[in-house]
CSV table of C-alpha atoms and ligand atoms in Angstrom, one decimal:
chain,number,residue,atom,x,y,z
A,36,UNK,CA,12.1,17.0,-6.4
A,37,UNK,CA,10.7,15.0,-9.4
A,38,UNK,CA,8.0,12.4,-8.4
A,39,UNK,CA,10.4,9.2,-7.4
A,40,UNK,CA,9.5,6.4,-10.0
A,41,UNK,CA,9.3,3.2,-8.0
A,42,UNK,CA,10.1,4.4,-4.4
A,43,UNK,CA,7.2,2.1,-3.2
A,44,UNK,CA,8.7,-0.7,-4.1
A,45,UNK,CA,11.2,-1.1,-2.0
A,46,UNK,CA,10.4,0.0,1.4
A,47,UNK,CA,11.3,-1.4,5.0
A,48,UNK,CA,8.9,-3.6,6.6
A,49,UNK,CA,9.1,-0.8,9.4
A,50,UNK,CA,7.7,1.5,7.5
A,51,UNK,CA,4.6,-0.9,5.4
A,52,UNK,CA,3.8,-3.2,8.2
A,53,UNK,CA,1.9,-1.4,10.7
A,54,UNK,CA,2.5,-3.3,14.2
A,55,UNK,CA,-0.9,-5.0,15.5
A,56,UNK,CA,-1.1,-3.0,18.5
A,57,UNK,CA,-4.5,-0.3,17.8
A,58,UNK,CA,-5.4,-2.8,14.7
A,59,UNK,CA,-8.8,-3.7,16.4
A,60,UNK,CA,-9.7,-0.2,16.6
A,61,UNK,CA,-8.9,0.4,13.5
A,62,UNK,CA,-10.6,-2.3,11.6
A,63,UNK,CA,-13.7,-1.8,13.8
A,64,UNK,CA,-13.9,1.8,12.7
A,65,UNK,CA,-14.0,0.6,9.2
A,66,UNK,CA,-16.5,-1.8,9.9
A,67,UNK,CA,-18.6,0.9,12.0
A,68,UNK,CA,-18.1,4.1,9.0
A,69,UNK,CA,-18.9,2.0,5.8
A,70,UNK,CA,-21.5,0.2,7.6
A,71,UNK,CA,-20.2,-3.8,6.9
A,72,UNK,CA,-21.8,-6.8,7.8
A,73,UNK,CA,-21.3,-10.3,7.5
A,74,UNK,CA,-21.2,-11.9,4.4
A,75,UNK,CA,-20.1,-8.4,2.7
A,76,UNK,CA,-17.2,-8.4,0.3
A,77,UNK,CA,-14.3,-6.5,1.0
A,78,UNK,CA,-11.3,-5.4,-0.8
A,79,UNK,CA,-8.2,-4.6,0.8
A,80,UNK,CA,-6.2,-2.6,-1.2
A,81,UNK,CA,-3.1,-2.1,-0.5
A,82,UNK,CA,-3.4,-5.4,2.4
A,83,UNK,CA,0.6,-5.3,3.0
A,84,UNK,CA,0.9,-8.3,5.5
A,85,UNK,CA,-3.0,-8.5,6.2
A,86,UNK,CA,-3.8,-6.9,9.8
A,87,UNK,CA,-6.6,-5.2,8.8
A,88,UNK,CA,-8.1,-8.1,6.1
A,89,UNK,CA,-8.0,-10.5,8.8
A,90,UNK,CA,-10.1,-8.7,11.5
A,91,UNK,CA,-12.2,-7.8,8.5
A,92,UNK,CA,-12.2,-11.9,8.0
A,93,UNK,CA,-13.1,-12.7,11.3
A,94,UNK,CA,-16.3,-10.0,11.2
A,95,UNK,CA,-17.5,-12.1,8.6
A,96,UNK,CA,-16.8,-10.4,5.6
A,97,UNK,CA,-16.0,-12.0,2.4
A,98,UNK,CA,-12.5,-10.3,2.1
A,99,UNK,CA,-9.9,-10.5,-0.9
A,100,UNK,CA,-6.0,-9.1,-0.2
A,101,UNK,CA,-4.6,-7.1,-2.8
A,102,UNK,CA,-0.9,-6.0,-2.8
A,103,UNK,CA,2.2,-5.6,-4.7
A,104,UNK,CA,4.5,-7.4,-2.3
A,105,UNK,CA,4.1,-11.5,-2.9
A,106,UNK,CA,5.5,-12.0,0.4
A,107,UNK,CA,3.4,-9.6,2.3
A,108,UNK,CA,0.3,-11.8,0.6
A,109,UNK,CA,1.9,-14.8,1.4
A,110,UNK,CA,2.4,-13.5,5.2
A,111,UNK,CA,-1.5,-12.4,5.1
A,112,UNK,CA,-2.4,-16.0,3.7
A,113,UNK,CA,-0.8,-17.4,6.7
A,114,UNK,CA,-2.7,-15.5,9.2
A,115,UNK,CA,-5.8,-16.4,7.4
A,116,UNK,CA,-4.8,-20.2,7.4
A,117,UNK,CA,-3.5,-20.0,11.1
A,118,UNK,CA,-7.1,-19.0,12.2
A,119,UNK,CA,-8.8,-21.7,9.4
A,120,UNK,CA,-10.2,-18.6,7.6
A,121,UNK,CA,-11.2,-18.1,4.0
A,122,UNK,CA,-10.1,-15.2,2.1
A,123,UNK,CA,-8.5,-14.3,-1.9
A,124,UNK,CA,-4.9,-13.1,-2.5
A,125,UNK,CA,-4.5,-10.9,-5.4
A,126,UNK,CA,-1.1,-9.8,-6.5
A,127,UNK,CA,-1.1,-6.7,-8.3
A,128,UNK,CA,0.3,-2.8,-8.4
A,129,UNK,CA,-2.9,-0.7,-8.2
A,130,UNK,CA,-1.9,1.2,-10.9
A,131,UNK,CA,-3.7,-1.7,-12.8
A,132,UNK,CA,-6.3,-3.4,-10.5
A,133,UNK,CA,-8.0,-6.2,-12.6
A,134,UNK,CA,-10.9,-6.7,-10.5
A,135,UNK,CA,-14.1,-5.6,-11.6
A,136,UNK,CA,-17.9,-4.5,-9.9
A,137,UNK,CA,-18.9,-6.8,-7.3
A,138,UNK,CA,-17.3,-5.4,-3.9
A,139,UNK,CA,-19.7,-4.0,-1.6
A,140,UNK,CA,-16.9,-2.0,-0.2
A,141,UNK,CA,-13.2,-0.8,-0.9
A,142,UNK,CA,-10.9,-0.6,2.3
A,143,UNK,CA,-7.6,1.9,1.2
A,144,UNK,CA,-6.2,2.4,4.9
A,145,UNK,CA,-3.7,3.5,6.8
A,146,UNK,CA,-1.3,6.1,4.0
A,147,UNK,CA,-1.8,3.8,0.9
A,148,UNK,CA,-2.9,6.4,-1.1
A,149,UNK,CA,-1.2,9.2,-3.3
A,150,UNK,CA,2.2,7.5,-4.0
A,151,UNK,CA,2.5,8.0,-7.7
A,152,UNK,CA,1.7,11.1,-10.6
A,153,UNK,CA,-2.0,13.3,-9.8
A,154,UNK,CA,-2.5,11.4,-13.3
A,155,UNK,CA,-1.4,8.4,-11.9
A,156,UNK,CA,-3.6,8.0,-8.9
A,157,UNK,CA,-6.7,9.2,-10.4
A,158,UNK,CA,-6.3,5.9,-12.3
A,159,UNK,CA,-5.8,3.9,-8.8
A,160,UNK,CA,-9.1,5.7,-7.5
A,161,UNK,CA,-10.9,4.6,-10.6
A,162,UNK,CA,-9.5,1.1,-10.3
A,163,UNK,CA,-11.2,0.7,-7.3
A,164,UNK,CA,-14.3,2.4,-7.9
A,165,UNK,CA,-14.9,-0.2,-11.1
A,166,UNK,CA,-14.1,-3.1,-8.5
A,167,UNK,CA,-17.3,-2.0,-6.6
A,168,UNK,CA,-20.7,-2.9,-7.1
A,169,UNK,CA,-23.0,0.4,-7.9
A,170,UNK,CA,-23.5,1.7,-4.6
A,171,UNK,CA,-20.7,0.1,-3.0
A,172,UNK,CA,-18.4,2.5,-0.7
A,173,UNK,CA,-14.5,3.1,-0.8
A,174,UNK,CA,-13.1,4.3,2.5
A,175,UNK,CA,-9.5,5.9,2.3
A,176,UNK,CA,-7.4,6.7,5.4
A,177,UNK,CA,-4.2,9.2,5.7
A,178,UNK,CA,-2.7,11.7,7.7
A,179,UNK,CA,-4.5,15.0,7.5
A,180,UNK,CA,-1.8,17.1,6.0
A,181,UNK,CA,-2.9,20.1,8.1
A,182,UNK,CA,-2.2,18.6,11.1
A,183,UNK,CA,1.3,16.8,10.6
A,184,UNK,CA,2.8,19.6,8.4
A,185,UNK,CA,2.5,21.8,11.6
A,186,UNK,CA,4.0,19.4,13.8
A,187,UNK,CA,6.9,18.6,10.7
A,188,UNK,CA,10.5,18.8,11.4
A,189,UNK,CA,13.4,19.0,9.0
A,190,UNK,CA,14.5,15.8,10.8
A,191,UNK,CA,13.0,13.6,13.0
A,192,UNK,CA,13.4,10.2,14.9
A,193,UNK,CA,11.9,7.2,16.0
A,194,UNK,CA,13.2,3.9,17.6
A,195,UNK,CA,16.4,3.9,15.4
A,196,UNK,CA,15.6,5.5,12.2
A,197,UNK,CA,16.1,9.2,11.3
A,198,UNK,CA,13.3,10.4,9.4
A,199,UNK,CA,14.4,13.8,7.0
A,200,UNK,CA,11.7,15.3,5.8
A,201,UNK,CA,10.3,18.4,2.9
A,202,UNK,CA,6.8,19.4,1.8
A,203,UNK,CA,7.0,20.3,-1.7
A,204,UNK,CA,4.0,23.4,-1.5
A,205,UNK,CA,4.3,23.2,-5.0
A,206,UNK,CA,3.2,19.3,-5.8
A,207,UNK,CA,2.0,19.1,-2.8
A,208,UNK,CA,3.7,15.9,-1.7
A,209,UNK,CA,5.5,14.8,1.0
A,210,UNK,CA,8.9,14.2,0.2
A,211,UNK,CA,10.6,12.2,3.2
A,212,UNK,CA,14.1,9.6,3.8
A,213,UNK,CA,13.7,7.0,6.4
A,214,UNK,CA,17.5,6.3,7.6
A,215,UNK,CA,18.8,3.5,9.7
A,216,UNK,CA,22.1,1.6,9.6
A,217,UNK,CA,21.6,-2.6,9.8
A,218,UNK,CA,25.2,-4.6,9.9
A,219,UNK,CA,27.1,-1.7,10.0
A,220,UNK,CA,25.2,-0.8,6.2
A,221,UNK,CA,23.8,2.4,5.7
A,222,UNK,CA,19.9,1.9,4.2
A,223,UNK,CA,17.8,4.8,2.8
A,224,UNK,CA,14.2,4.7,2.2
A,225,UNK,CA,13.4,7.7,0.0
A,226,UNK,CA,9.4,8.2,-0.6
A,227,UNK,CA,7.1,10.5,-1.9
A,228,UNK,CA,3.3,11.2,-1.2
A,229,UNK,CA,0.8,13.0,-2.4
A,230,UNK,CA,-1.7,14.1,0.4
A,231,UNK,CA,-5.2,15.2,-0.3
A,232,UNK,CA,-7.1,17.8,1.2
A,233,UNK,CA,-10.4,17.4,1.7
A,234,UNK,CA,-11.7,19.0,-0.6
A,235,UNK,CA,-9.2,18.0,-3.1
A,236,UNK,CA,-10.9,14.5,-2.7
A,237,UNK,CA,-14.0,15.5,-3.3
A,238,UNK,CA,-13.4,16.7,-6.6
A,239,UNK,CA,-10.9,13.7,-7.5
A,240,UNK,CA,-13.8,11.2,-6.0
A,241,UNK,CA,-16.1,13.1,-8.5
A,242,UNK,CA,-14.0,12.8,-11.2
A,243,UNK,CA,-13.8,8.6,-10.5
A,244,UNK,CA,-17.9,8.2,-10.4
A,245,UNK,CA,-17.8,8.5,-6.1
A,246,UNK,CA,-19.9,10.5,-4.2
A,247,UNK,CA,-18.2,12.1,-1.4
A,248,UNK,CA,-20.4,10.5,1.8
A,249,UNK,CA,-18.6,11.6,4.7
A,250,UNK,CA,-15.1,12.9,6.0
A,251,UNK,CA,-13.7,11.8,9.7
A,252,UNK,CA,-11.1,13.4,11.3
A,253,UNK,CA,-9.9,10.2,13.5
A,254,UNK,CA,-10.6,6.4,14.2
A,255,UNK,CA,-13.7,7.1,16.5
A,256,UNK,CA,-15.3,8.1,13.9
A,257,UNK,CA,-15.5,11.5,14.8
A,258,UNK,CA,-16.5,14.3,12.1
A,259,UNK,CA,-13.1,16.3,10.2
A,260,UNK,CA,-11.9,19.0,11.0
A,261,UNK,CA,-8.8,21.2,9.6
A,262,UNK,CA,-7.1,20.0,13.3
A,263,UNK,CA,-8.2,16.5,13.4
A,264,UNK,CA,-5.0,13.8,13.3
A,265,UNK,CA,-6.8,12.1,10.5
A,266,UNK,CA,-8.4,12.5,7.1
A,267,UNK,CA,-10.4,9.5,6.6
A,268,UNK,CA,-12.9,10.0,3.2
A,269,UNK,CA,-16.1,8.0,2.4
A,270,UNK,CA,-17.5,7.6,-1.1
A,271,UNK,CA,-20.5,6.0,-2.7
A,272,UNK,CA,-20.5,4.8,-6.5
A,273,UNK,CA,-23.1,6.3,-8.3
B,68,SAM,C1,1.3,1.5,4.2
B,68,SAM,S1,1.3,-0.1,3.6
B,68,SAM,C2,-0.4,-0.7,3.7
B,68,SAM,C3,-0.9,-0.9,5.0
B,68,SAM,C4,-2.2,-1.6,5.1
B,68,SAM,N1,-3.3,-1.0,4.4
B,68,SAM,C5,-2.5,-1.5,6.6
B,68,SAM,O1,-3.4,-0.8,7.0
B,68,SAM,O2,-1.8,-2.1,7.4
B,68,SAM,C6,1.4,0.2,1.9
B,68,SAM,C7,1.3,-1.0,1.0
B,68,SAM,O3,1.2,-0.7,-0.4
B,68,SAM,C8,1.8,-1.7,-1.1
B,68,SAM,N2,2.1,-1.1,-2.4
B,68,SAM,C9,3.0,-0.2,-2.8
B,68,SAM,N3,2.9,0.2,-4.1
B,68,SAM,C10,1.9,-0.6,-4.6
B,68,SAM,C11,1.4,-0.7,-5.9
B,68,SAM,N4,1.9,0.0,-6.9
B,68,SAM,N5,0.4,-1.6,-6.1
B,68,SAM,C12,-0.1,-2.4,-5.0
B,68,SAM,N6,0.4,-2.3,-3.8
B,68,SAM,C13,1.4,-1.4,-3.6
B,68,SAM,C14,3.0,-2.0,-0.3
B,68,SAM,O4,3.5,-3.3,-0.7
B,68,SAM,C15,2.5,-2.0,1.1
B,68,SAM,O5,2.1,-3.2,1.5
């Protein structure tokens, strides 16, 4: 199957917006791997609805929301508001991120990375390396292929979706339909993902002016491993 063109556009909130439950874990472990404090700037990119900018927010940091989706930014503004704190919305497709140097850190979490061409998300990487300031860090977080593509089925379910699934060996992507009926309608959800080995990243991170720091295989920060749940990558510009 070709590399769908646009898939990401239109996908379920089911699928995007993770639900809170395990969010404070999460954004504590970014906090804890790339080593934030207060008064650091952040960029969440992709933020979808905001979870993870706004516990990023309430550590302190100075954090700007960049997505796609205007309503998912608008829905992150509101949280923000809700709890009286200060944070920038950026819509944009990462393809072509128009923020440059100054971020002390880059926050790609939770399977926001690899959805278009190899070509295509080099150029994401290197969007994001040029919005950090030399010596910043970018943190991305994804399944560790190794781990899910044993546990794969053709098809697979959960709540009231159907999930049919392939890995392509060949471009290395994930190729997967998320299926569910709503009023008595028939939706499909077709996506395609690229995922990254380990040491794949290190040589794309090379090629995008990052240092690979440090790979962890799940949220306590514990190291990788072929069988951990997680691939979660650190790099350093410059
Ligand atoms: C898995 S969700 C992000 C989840 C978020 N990082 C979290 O941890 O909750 C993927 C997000 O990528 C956004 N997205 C998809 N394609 C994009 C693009 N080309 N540019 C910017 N954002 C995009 C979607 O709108 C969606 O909010």
């Amino acid at each position: 199957m070709a590399v769908l063109d646009n898939w990401f556009i239109q996908v379920h909130d089911f699928i995007y917006v993770k639900e809170e439950e395990g969010s404070d874990a999460e954004a504590e472990c970014i906090l804890r791997l790339l080593g934030l404090r207060a008064g650091d700037r952040v960029l969440d990119a992709p933020s979808a609805a905001g979870r993870i900018a706004v516990r990023l927010a309430r550590a302190g940091c100075h954090v700007t929301a960049v997505d796609i989706n205007h309503d998912y930014l608008k829905r992150a503004r509101a949280r923000f508001q809700a709890e009286g704190l200060k944070g920038e919305f950026c819509q944009a497709d990462l393809r072509r991120l128009p923020l440059r140097e100054g971020f002390d850190a880059v926050c790609n979490w939770w399977s926001s990375f690899g959805y278009f061409s190899d070509a295509e998300n080099l150029r994401v990487l290197r969007g994001m390396v040029a919005a950090l300031r030399p010596g910043g860090r970018l943190i991305i977080e994804q399944p560790n292929r190794h781990f899910v593509l044993r546990r794969l089925r053709p098809v697979m379910t959960e709540s009231d979706w159907v999930l049919l699934t392939n890995w392509n060996a060949r471009t290395q992507r994930l190729e997967s339909v998320w299926i569910h009926e709503e009023d008595g309608r028939e939706e499909r959800y077709p996506m395609s993902i690229r995922w990254y080995t380990w040491a794949q990243f290190r040589s794309l991170f090379r090629k995008a002016g990052l240092t690979l720091e440090a790979a962890y295989g799940d949220h306590d920060g514990s190291d990788y491993t072929p069988s951990s749940r997680r691939l979660i990558v650190v790099g350093r510009k410059g």
